[in-house]
Structures are given as C-alpha cells and as structure tokens.
Short mmCIF file of N, CA and C in Angstrom, two decimals:
data_model
loop_
_atom_site.label_atom_id
_atom_site.label_comp_id
_atom_site.label_asym_id
_atom_site.label_seq_id
_atom_site.Cartn_x
_atom_site.Cartn_y
_atom_site.Cartn_z
N GLN A 17 39.34 135.10 139.94
CA GLN A 17 40.44 134.59 139.18
C GLN A 17 39.98 133.59 138.13
N PHE A 18 38.96 132.79 138.42
CA PHE A 18 38.42 131.84 137.45
C PHE A 18 36.97 132.17 137.12
N HIS A 19 36.58 133.44 137.25
CA HIS A 19 35.18 133.83 137.08
C HIS A 19 34.67 133.56 135.67
N ASP A 20 35.56 133.55 134.69
CA ASP A 20 35.14 133.30 133.32
C ASP A 20 35.10 131.82 132.98
N THR A 21 35.51 130.97 133.92
CA THR A 21 35.51 129.54 133.68
C THR A 21 34.09 129.01 133.74
N ARG A 22 33.70 128.30 132.71
CA ARG A 22 32.37 127.71 132.68
C ARG A 22 32.52 126.20 132.81
N LEU A 23 31.79 125.63 133.75
CA LEU A 23 31.84 124.20 133.98
C LEU A 23 30.46 123.59 133.77
N LEU A 24 30.46 122.38 133.29
CA LEU A 24 29.20 121.65 133.15
C LEU A 24 28.78 121.10 134.50
N LYS A 25 27.49 121.11 134.76
CA LYS A 25 26.99 120.51 136.00
C LYS A 25 26.82 119.00 135.83
N THR A 26 26.84 118.56 134.58
CA THR A 26 26.67 117.14 134.28
C THR A 26 27.71 116.74 133.25
N ALA A 27 28.28 115.58 133.42
CA ALA A 27 29.22 115.05 132.43
C ALA A 27 28.83 113.61 132.13
N LEU A 28 29.04 113.20 130.91
CA LEU A 28 28.78 111.84 130.48
C LEU A 28 30.07 111.22 129.97
N ILE A 29 30.21 109.95 130.19
CA ILE A 29 31.34 109.21 129.63
C ILE A 29 30.74 108.13 128.74
N TYR A 30 31.11 108.14 127.49
CA TYR A 30 30.61 107.11 126.59
C TYR A 30 31.74 106.69 125.66
N GLY A 31 31.60 105.51 125.10
CA GLY A 31 32.61 105.00 124.19
C GLY A 31 32.37 103.53 123.94
N PRO A 32 33.25 102.91 123.17
CA PRO A 32 33.07 101.50 122.84
C PRO A 32 33.23 100.60 124.06
N ASN A 33 32.73 99.40 123.94
CA ASN A 33 32.87 98.41 125.02
C ASN A 33 34.34 98.18 125.32
N ALA A 34 34.63 97.89 126.57
CA ALA A 34 35.98 97.55 127.05
C ALA A 34 36.98 98.68 126.83
N SER A 35 36.52 99.94 126.88
CA SER A 35 37.44 101.07 126.69
C SER A 35 37.79 101.76 128.01
N GLY A 36 37.28 101.28 129.15
CA GLY A 36 37.65 101.81 130.45
C GLY A 36 36.65 102.76 131.09
N LYS A 37 35.47 102.91 130.51
CA LYS A 37 34.47 103.84 131.06
C LYS A 37 34.11 103.48 132.49
N THR A 38 33.82 102.24 132.74
CA THR A 38 33.42 101.81 134.08
C THR A 38 34.56 101.98 135.06
N ASN A 39 35.79 101.76 134.63
CA ASN A 39 36.94 101.94 135.53
C ASN A 39 37.09 103.40 135.95
N VAL A 40 36.86 104.33 135.04
CA VAL A 40 36.95 105.76 135.39
C VAL A 40 35.87 106.11 136.40
N ILE A 41 34.65 105.66 136.15
CA ILE A 41 33.54 105.93 137.07
C ILE A 41 33.80 105.29 138.43
N THR A 42 34.26 104.06 138.43
CA THR A 42 34.54 103.35 139.68
C THR A 42 35.65 104.04 140.46
N ALA A 43 36.70 104.46 139.78
CA ALA A 43 37.81 105.13 140.46
C ALA A 43 37.33 106.42 141.11
N PHE A 44 36.56 107.23 140.39
CA PHE A 44 36.08 108.48 140.96
C PHE A 44 35.13 108.21 142.12
N HIS A 45 34.29 107.20 141.99
CA HIS A 45 33.38 106.82 143.07
C HIS A 45 34.17 106.39 144.31
N GLN A 46 35.24 105.60 144.11
CA GLN A 46 36.05 105.14 145.23
C GLN A 46 36.73 106.32 145.94
N LEU A 47 37.27 107.27 145.16
CA LEU A 47 37.89 108.45 145.75
C LEU A 47 36.89 109.22 146.59
N ARG A 48 35.74 109.50 146.01
CA ARG A 48 34.69 110.24 146.72
C ARG A 48 34.26 109.51 147.99
N HIS A 49 34.04 108.22 147.88
CA HIS A 49 33.59 107.42 149.03
C HIS A 49 34.65 107.40 150.13
N PHE A 50 35.92 107.29 149.76
CA PHE A 50 36.99 107.29 150.75
C PHE A 50 37.04 108.63 151.48
N ILE A 51 36.92 109.74 150.74
CA ILE A 51 36.92 111.06 151.36
C ILE A 51 35.75 111.19 152.34
N LEU A 52 34.57 110.78 151.90
CA LEU A 52 33.37 110.96 152.73
C LEU A 52 33.29 110.01 153.91
N ASN A 53 33.98 108.87 153.84
CA ASN A 53 33.79 107.85 154.87
C ASN A 53 35.05 107.42 155.61
N SER A 54 36.18 108.06 155.36
CA SER A 54 37.40 107.59 156.01
C SER A 54 37.35 107.74 157.53
N THR A 55 36.59 108.70 158.04
CA THR A 55 36.52 108.87 159.50
C THR A 55 35.73 107.75 160.17
N ASP A 56 35.07 106.92 159.39
CA ASP A 56 34.36 105.77 159.96
C ASP A 56 35.31 104.61 160.26
N LEU A 57 36.49 104.64 159.67
CA LEU A 57 37.44 103.54 159.87
C LEU A 57 37.99 103.57 161.29
N LYS A 58 38.01 102.40 161.91
CA LYS A 58 38.59 102.26 163.25
C LYS A 58 40.08 101.96 163.11
N LYS A 59 40.79 102.13 164.20
CA LYS A 59 42.24 101.86 164.19
C LYS A 59 42.52 100.46 163.66
N ASP A 60 43.46 100.36 162.77
CA ASP A 60 43.94 99.11 162.17
C ASP A 60 42.95 98.43 161.21
N GLU A 61 41.81 99.05 160.92
CA GLU A 61 40.92 98.49 159.91
C GLU A 61 41.54 98.70 158.53
N PRO A 62 41.34 97.74 157.62
CA PRO A 62 41.91 97.91 156.28
C PRO A 62 41.17 98.99 155.49
N ILE A 63 41.88 99.57 154.54
CA ILE A 63 41.30 100.54 153.62
C ILE A 63 40.76 99.73 152.44
N ASN A 64 39.46 99.58 152.37
CA ASN A 64 38.85 98.72 151.36
C ASN A 64 38.86 99.32 149.96
N TYR A 65 39.31 100.55 149.81
CA TYR A 65 39.35 101.19 148.50
C TYR A 65 40.65 100.88 147.76
N TYR A 66 41.52 100.14 148.41
CA TYR A 66 42.79 99.76 147.80
C TYR A 66 42.56 98.58 146.87
N GLU A 67 42.74 98.81 145.58
CA GLU A 67 42.57 97.75 144.59
C GLU A 67 43.70 97.82 143.58
N PRO A 68 44.82 97.17 143.86
CA PRO A 68 45.94 97.21 142.92
C PRO A 68 45.62 96.42 141.65
N PHE A 69 46.34 96.74 140.59
CA PHE A 69 46.20 96.03 139.32
C PHE A 69 46.80 94.64 139.49
N LYS A 70 45.98 93.62 139.40
CA LYS A 70 46.41 92.26 139.74
C LYS A 70 47.02 91.47 138.59
N LEU A 71 46.90 91.98 137.37
CA LEU A 71 47.42 91.22 136.23
C LEU A 71 48.92 91.44 136.01
N ASP A 72 49.51 92.39 136.69
CA ASP A 72 50.94 92.66 136.60
C ASP A 72 51.52 92.48 138.00
N LYS A 73 52.41 91.48 138.17
CA LYS A 73 52.95 91.17 139.49
C LYS A 73 53.63 92.36 140.15
N SER A 74 54.28 93.21 139.35
CA SER A 74 54.98 94.35 139.93
C SER A 74 54.02 95.41 140.49
N CYS A 75 52.75 95.38 140.08
CA CYS A 75 51.77 96.37 140.54
C CYS A 75 50.96 95.90 141.75
N ARG A 76 51.06 94.65 142.08
CA ARG A 76 50.19 94.09 143.13
C ARG A 76 50.42 94.70 144.51
N THR A 77 51.58 95.26 144.74
CA THR A 77 51.85 95.87 146.04
C THR A 77 52.03 97.39 145.94
N GLU A 78 51.85 97.94 144.77
CA GLU A 78 51.99 99.39 144.57
C GLU A 78 50.81 100.11 145.21
N PRO A 79 51.03 101.33 145.71
CA PRO A 79 49.92 102.08 146.29
C PRO A 79 48.93 102.54 145.22
N THR A 80 47.70 102.75 145.65
CA THR A 80 46.69 103.38 144.81
C THR A 80 46.90 104.88 144.92
N ARG A 81 46.84 105.58 143.80
CA ARG A 81 47.05 107.03 143.79
C ARG A 81 45.90 107.72 143.07
N PHE A 82 45.46 108.82 143.64
CA PHE A 82 44.45 109.67 143.01
C PHE A 82 44.97 111.10 143.03
N LYS A 83 44.71 111.82 141.95
CA LYS A 83 44.98 113.26 141.92
C LYS A 83 43.82 113.91 141.18
N ILE A 84 43.27 114.95 141.80
CA ILE A 84 42.12 115.63 141.22
C ILE A 84 42.33 117.14 141.35
N THR A 85 41.98 117.84 140.31
CA THR A 85 41.96 119.30 140.32
C THR A 85 40.50 119.72 140.21
N PHE A 86 40.07 120.64 141.07
CA PHE A 86 38.66 121.03 141.08
C PHE A 86 38.50 122.47 141.54
N LEU A 87 37.35 123.04 141.23
CA LEU A 87 37.00 124.38 141.71
C LEU A 87 36.10 124.23 142.92
N GLY A 88 36.46 124.89 144.00
CA GLY A 88 35.63 124.90 145.20
C GLY A 88 34.75 126.13 145.21
N ASP A 89 34.25 126.46 146.40
CA ASP A 89 33.42 127.66 146.54
C ASP A 89 34.21 128.90 146.11
N HIS A 90 33.49 129.88 145.60
CA HIS A 90 34.07 131.15 145.19
C HIS A 90 35.11 130.99 144.09
N ASP A 91 34.95 129.96 143.26
CA ASP A 91 35.84 129.71 142.12
C ASP A 91 37.31 129.56 142.53
N VAL A 92 37.55 128.95 143.69
CA VAL A 92 38.91 128.71 144.14
C VAL A 92 39.34 127.34 143.60
N LYS A 93 40.50 127.32 142.95
CA LYS A 93 41.01 126.09 142.33
C LYS A 93 41.91 125.35 143.32
N TYR A 94 41.72 124.02 143.41
CA TYR A 94 42.49 123.17 144.30
C TYR A 94 43.07 121.98 143.55
N ASP A 95 44.20 121.49 144.03
CA ASP A 95 44.75 120.19 143.64
C ASP A 95 44.75 119.33 144.89
N TYR A 96 44.21 118.12 144.78
CA TYR A 96 44.19 117.20 145.92
C TYR A 96 44.75 115.88 145.44
N GLU A 97 45.68 115.33 146.21
CA GLU A 97 46.36 114.10 145.81
C GLU A 97 46.53 113.19 147.02
N ILE A 98 46.23 111.90 146.82
CA ILE A 98 46.44 110.92 147.89
C ILE A 98 47.09 109.66 147.32
N ALA A 99 47.80 108.95 148.18
CA ALA A 99 48.37 107.64 147.86
C ALA A 99 48.19 106.77 149.10
N PHE A 100 47.74 105.53 148.90
CA PHE A 100 47.49 104.65 150.04
C PHE A 100 47.62 103.19 149.63
N ASN A 101 47.81 102.34 150.63
CA ASN A 101 47.76 100.90 150.42
C ASN A 101 46.63 100.34 151.29
N HIS A 102 46.58 99.06 151.50
CA HIS A 102 45.45 98.48 152.24
C HIS A 102 45.48 98.80 153.73
N LYS A 103 46.62 99.29 154.24
CA LYS A 103 46.74 99.56 155.67
C LYS A 103 46.80 101.03 156.04
N GLN A 104 47.37 101.86 155.15
CA GLN A 104 47.61 103.25 155.56
C GLN A 104 47.63 104.22 154.39
N VAL A 105 47.34 105.46 154.74
CA VAL A 105 47.50 106.56 153.79
C VAL A 105 48.98 106.92 153.81
N LEU A 106 49.62 106.85 152.65
CA LEU A 106 51.05 107.11 152.55
C LEU A 106 51.36 108.59 152.36
N SER A 107 50.50 109.26 151.60
CA SER A 107 50.68 110.70 151.40
C SER A 107 49.34 111.33 151.07
N GLU A 108 49.23 112.61 151.40
CA GLU A 108 48.02 113.37 151.13
C GLU A 108 48.46 114.84 151.02
N ILE A 109 48.12 115.46 149.91
CA ILE A 109 48.55 116.83 149.67
C ILE A 109 47.36 117.63 149.14
N LEU A 110 47.15 118.80 149.72
CA LEU A 110 46.13 119.73 149.22
C LEU A 110 46.82 121.04 148.92
N GLN A 111 46.62 121.53 147.70
CA GLN A 111 47.18 122.81 147.29
C GLN A 111 46.07 123.69 146.75
N VAL A 112 46.21 125.00 146.94
CA VAL A 112 45.22 125.97 146.48
C VAL A 112 45.93 126.97 145.57
N TYR A 113 45.22 127.46 144.57
CA TYR A 113 45.77 128.48 143.69
C TYR A 113 45.27 129.84 144.17
N LEU A 114 46.20 130.67 144.61
CA LEU A 114 45.89 132.02 145.09
C LEU A 114 46.62 133.02 144.19
N GLY A 115 45.85 133.85 143.52
CA GLY A 115 46.46 134.82 142.61
C GLY A 115 47.23 134.15 141.49
N GLY A 116 46.78 132.98 141.07
CA GLY A 116 47.45 132.25 140.00
C GLY A 116 48.66 131.46 140.45
N GLU A 117 48.99 131.52 141.74
CA GLU A 117 50.15 130.81 142.27
C GLU A 117 49.69 129.64 143.13
N LYS A 118 50.35 128.49 142.99
CA LYS A 118 50.01 127.31 143.77
C LYS A 118 50.62 127.42 145.16
N VAL A 119 49.75 127.29 146.20
CA VAL A 119 50.18 127.41 147.59
C VAL A 119 49.75 126.15 148.34
N ASN A 120 50.66 125.60 149.14
CA ASN A 120 50.36 124.39 149.89
C ASN A 120 49.39 124.69 151.04
N VAL A 121 48.33 123.89 151.16
CA VAL A 121 47.40 123.98 152.28
C VAL A 121 47.88 123.04 153.38
N PHE A 122 48.12 121.78 153.02
CA PHE A 122 48.74 120.85 153.95
C PHE A 122 49.41 119.72 153.18
N THR A 123 50.37 119.12 153.83
CA THR A 123 51.05 117.94 153.30
C THR A 123 51.07 116.90 154.40
N ARG A 124 50.72 115.71 154.03
CA ARG A 124 50.75 114.61 154.98
C ARG A 124 51.68 113.54 154.44
N THR A 125 52.61 113.12 155.28
CA THR A 125 53.47 111.99 154.96
C THR A 125 53.20 110.96 156.03
N GLN A 126 52.54 109.88 155.65
CA GLN A 126 52.03 108.88 156.57
C GLN A 126 51.21 109.56 157.66
N GLN A 127 51.65 109.57 158.91
CA GLN A 127 50.82 110.17 159.97
C GLN A 127 51.20 111.61 160.30
N GLN A 128 52.28 112.13 159.75
CA GLN A 128 52.73 113.48 160.07
C GLN A 128 52.08 114.50 159.15
N ILE A 129 51.43 115.51 159.74
CA ILE A 129 50.74 116.56 159.00
C ILE A 129 51.55 117.85 159.13
N THR A 130 51.78 118.51 158.00
CA THR A 130 52.43 119.82 158.00
C THR A 130 51.47 120.81 157.36
N LEU A 131 51.06 121.82 158.12
CA LEU A 131 50.17 122.85 157.60
C LEU A 131 50.97 123.85 156.79
N GLY A 132 50.46 124.19 155.59
CA GLY A 132 51.16 125.11 154.72
C GLY A 132 50.62 126.53 154.83
N ASP A 133 51.16 127.41 154.02
CA ASP A 133 50.77 128.82 154.04
C ASP A 133 49.32 129.02 153.59
N GLY A 134 48.78 128.06 152.83
CA GLY A 134 47.40 128.18 152.36
C GLY A 134 46.37 127.69 153.36
N PHE A 135 46.83 127.19 154.51
CA PHE A 135 45.90 126.71 155.55
C PHE A 135 45.47 127.92 156.36
N ILE A 136 44.19 128.21 156.37
CA ILE A 136 43.69 129.45 156.98
C ILE A 136 43.84 129.45 158.50
N ASP A 137 43.39 128.39 159.17
CA ASP A 137 43.41 128.35 160.63
C ASP A 137 44.72 127.74 161.13
N GLN A 138 45.75 128.55 161.21
CA GLN A 138 47.06 128.06 161.64
C GLN A 138 47.09 127.66 163.11
N THR A 139 46.00 127.95 163.84
CA THR A 139 45.96 127.56 165.26
C THR A 139 45.50 126.12 165.44
N LEU A 140 45.11 125.46 164.35
CA LEU A 140 44.66 124.07 164.45
C LEU A 140 45.79 123.25 165.05
N ASN A 141 45.58 122.74 166.22
CA ASN A 141 46.63 122.03 166.94
C ASN A 141 46.46 120.53 166.77
N ARG A 142 46.59 120.09 165.55
CA ARG A 142 46.43 118.66 165.28
C ARG A 142 47.44 118.27 164.21
N THR A 143 48.39 117.48 164.55
CA THR A 143 49.41 117.12 163.57
C THR A 143 49.43 115.63 163.27
N LYS A 144 48.53 114.86 163.88
CA LYS A 144 48.49 113.42 163.61
C LYS A 144 47.06 112.99 163.32
N VAL A 145 46.94 111.89 162.59
CA VAL A 145 45.65 111.31 162.26
C VAL A 145 45.87 109.80 162.17
N LEU A 146 44.84 109.02 162.41
CA LEU A 146 44.99 107.57 162.27
C LEU A 146 45.52 107.26 160.88
N GLU A 147 46.38 106.26 160.79
CA GLU A 147 47.06 105.96 159.52
C GLU A 147 46.12 105.55 158.39
N ASN A 148 44.91 105.09 158.71
CA ASN A 148 43.98 104.66 157.66
C ASN A 148 42.92 105.71 157.34
N ARG A 149 43.03 106.89 157.93
CA ARG A 149 42.06 107.97 157.68
C ARG A 149 42.71 109.11 156.90
N LEU A 150 41.89 109.85 156.18
CA LEU A 150 42.35 111.03 155.46
C LEU A 150 42.30 112.25 156.38
N PHE A 151 43.33 113.08 156.33
CA PHE A 151 43.34 114.30 157.13
C PHE A 151 42.24 115.25 156.69
N LEU A 152 41.99 115.34 155.39
CA LEU A 152 40.91 116.19 154.89
C LEU A 152 39.60 115.86 155.59
N SER A 153 39.27 114.59 155.67
CA SER A 153 38.01 114.14 156.29
C SER A 153 38.04 114.35 157.80
N GLU A 154 39.16 114.05 158.41
CA GLU A 154 39.30 114.18 159.87
C GLU A 154 39.14 115.65 160.29
N ALA A 155 39.83 116.55 159.59
CA ALA A 155 39.77 117.97 159.94
C ALA A 155 38.37 118.54 159.68
N ALA A 156 37.72 118.09 158.62
CA ALA A 156 36.38 118.60 158.30
C ALA A 156 35.33 118.11 159.28
N ASN A 157 35.42 116.85 159.69
CA ASN A 157 34.37 116.25 160.52
C ASN A 157 34.65 116.30 162.01
N ASN A 158 35.86 116.00 162.42
CA ASN A 158 36.14 115.86 163.84
C ASN A 158 36.88 117.05 164.45
N LEU A 159 37.49 117.88 163.61
CA LEU A 159 38.21 119.03 164.13
C LEU A 159 37.49 120.34 163.84
N GLY A 160 36.43 120.27 163.04
CA GLY A 160 35.61 121.44 162.76
C GLY A 160 36.28 122.52 161.94
N ASP A 161 37.28 122.17 161.14
CA ASP A 161 37.96 123.17 160.32
C ASP A 161 37.05 123.62 159.18
N GLU A 162 36.77 124.93 159.11
CA GLU A 162 35.85 125.46 158.10
C GLU A 162 36.39 125.34 156.69
N GLN A 163 37.64 125.64 156.49
CA GLN A 163 38.23 125.59 155.16
C GLN A 163 38.14 124.19 154.57
N LEU A 164 38.58 123.18 155.32
CA LEU A 164 38.52 121.81 154.81
C LEU A 164 37.09 121.29 154.83
N GLY A 165 36.25 121.84 155.70
CA GLY A 165 34.84 121.48 155.71
C GLY A 165 34.15 121.86 154.41
N GLU A 166 34.50 123.02 153.85
CA GLU A 166 33.93 123.43 152.56
C GLU A 166 34.35 122.50 151.43
N ILE A 167 35.62 122.08 151.46
CA ILE A 167 36.11 121.16 150.43
C ILE A 167 35.43 119.80 150.58
N TYR A 168 35.33 119.32 151.79
CA TYR A 168 34.65 118.05 152.08
C TYR A 168 33.20 118.12 151.56
N SER A 169 32.52 119.22 151.83
CA SER A 169 31.13 119.39 151.39
C SER A 169 31.00 119.38 149.88
N ALA A 170 32.03 119.89 149.18
CA ALA A 170 32.00 119.87 147.72
C ALA A 170 31.95 118.43 147.21
N PHE A 171 32.65 117.53 147.86
CA PHE A 171 32.62 116.11 147.47
C PHE A 171 31.27 115.47 147.81
N ARG A 172 30.63 115.94 148.88
CA ARG A 172 29.30 115.41 149.24
C ARG A 172 28.27 115.73 148.17
N LYS A 173 28.43 116.86 147.49
CA LYS A 173 27.46 117.31 146.49
C LYS A 173 27.57 116.57 145.17
N ILE A 174 28.65 115.87 144.96
CA ILE A 174 28.86 115.16 143.69
C ILE A 174 28.03 113.88 143.68
N GLU A 175 27.30 113.67 142.60
CA GLU A 175 26.55 112.43 142.41
C GLU A 175 27.16 111.67 141.25
N ILE A 176 27.34 110.38 141.43
CA ILE A 176 27.93 109.54 140.40
C ILE A 176 26.93 108.43 140.08
N TRP A 177 26.52 108.40 138.84
CA TRP A 177 25.57 107.38 138.40
C TRP A 177 26.21 106.54 137.32
N ASN A 178 25.99 105.26 137.40
CA ASN A 178 26.37 104.35 136.33
C ASN A 178 25.07 103.79 135.79
N LEU A 179 24.65 104.27 134.64
CA LEU A 179 23.36 103.86 134.11
C LEU A 179 23.34 102.43 133.60
N MET A 180 24.48 101.76 133.65
CA MET A 180 24.49 100.33 133.33
C MET A 180 24.00 99.53 134.54
N ASN A 181 23.90 100.21 135.68
CA ASN A 181 23.40 99.58 136.89
C ASN A 181 21.87 99.60 136.85
N ASN A 182 21.25 98.44 136.76
CA ASN A 182 19.79 98.35 136.63
C ASN A 182 19.04 98.97 137.80
N GLU A 183 19.62 98.94 139.02
CA GLU A 183 18.96 99.54 140.18
C GLU A 183 18.82 101.05 140.01
N VAL A 184 19.85 101.69 139.47
CA VAL A 184 19.80 103.13 139.25
C VAL A 184 18.75 103.46 138.19
N ILE A 185 18.73 102.70 137.11
CA ILE A 185 17.75 102.94 136.04
C ILE A 185 16.34 102.77 136.59
N HIS A 186 16.12 101.74 137.40
CA HIS A 186 14.81 101.49 137.99
C HIS A 186 14.40 102.67 138.88
N ALA A 187 15.32 103.17 139.70
CA ALA A 187 15.02 104.30 140.60
C ALA A 187 14.69 105.56 139.81
N LEU A 188 15.34 105.75 138.66
CA LEU A 188 15.07 106.94 137.84
C LEU A 188 13.68 106.88 137.21
N ASN A 189 13.19 105.70 136.97
CA ASN A 189 11.87 105.54 136.33
C ASN A 189 10.71 105.71 137.31
N GLN A 190 11.00 105.80 138.59
CA GLN A 190 9.91 105.91 139.57
C GLN A 190 9.57 107.32 139.87
#
C-alpha cells in the first residue's frame, strides 16, 4: 500500500537560533524514551517526561500530548497518540491503516484498555495497566504481544543526536 513511499534514513533540523530546533529534538527524544522505559516505572512514581509550558499559567497543569504517524514493518502506516500528566497516562491510542482505511488497534482511557479491530491477538486478556505506564510498552515487554512488540522495536531503532551536545561530537570523533 505504501511501497512507493520513499523515506530518508536520516533527517536534519537546522535553522536560525531560538527557532525551536532543540525543542523539537527534545520532544521526540522524550516520546521515544517514555515508550522505551515506561515499564521501568513503579506504582505511583511520577512521569518525569511531563514538562508543561511554564510561562503561561493556563498551561501549567495541561497534559503533555504527542501524536506521531510512522511506517512500521512491511510499510504499514500507524498513528500513535498519547496524553499524560506527571502522575498518569490520560489517553493512548494506536491506529493502523489497512487498505487505506484507518482501523483502531487499541484505545486507552486512563487505566481502561479497549482492543480494536486492528489488534491481531484478540485473546490478549489484559485490560488494565499501571496508570503511569504505556500500554504499548507493557504489551510489548511484559505481555509478549508480537504486533506491539514490532512497533516498540521500531522506536528502539531510532537514534536521536543533538550535535550541539559536545559529548556526542566527541564520541563521533573517536
């Protein structure tokens, strides 16, 4: 379905000072890190990836939201969206495009998980997850779900470098 889609294996972000480049890189890094490490969080531990905009009082308590569209294995297109605060994941939605049509894989509202028609293993008998963990990560790591395991692995393969970081530049020169 997306066989003709060509993607770059490397992307660069450049622009004038104070234009938001570092914020974009940091946000993507935080999303990736939360996906890869949410199962390490113990019950009632805070979600350290929650960083509200502090210069506007009305935003200080608003949830952090991420939405990403990506191609997984076999050129399958996915939409993944999460919203969370410092204590809990408020929502988590994964959708897959099958035959050009968007199909729900799962929807999470706080701790309640609803498996959609796009979820392959409908026998997965798990409808709850700790409030500070992502269901995607939990199902991939602790429940052994192959479908979500492939998506989780796609995030593991992503490398994010900020060449303004002197440690990264030093490591590249060795």
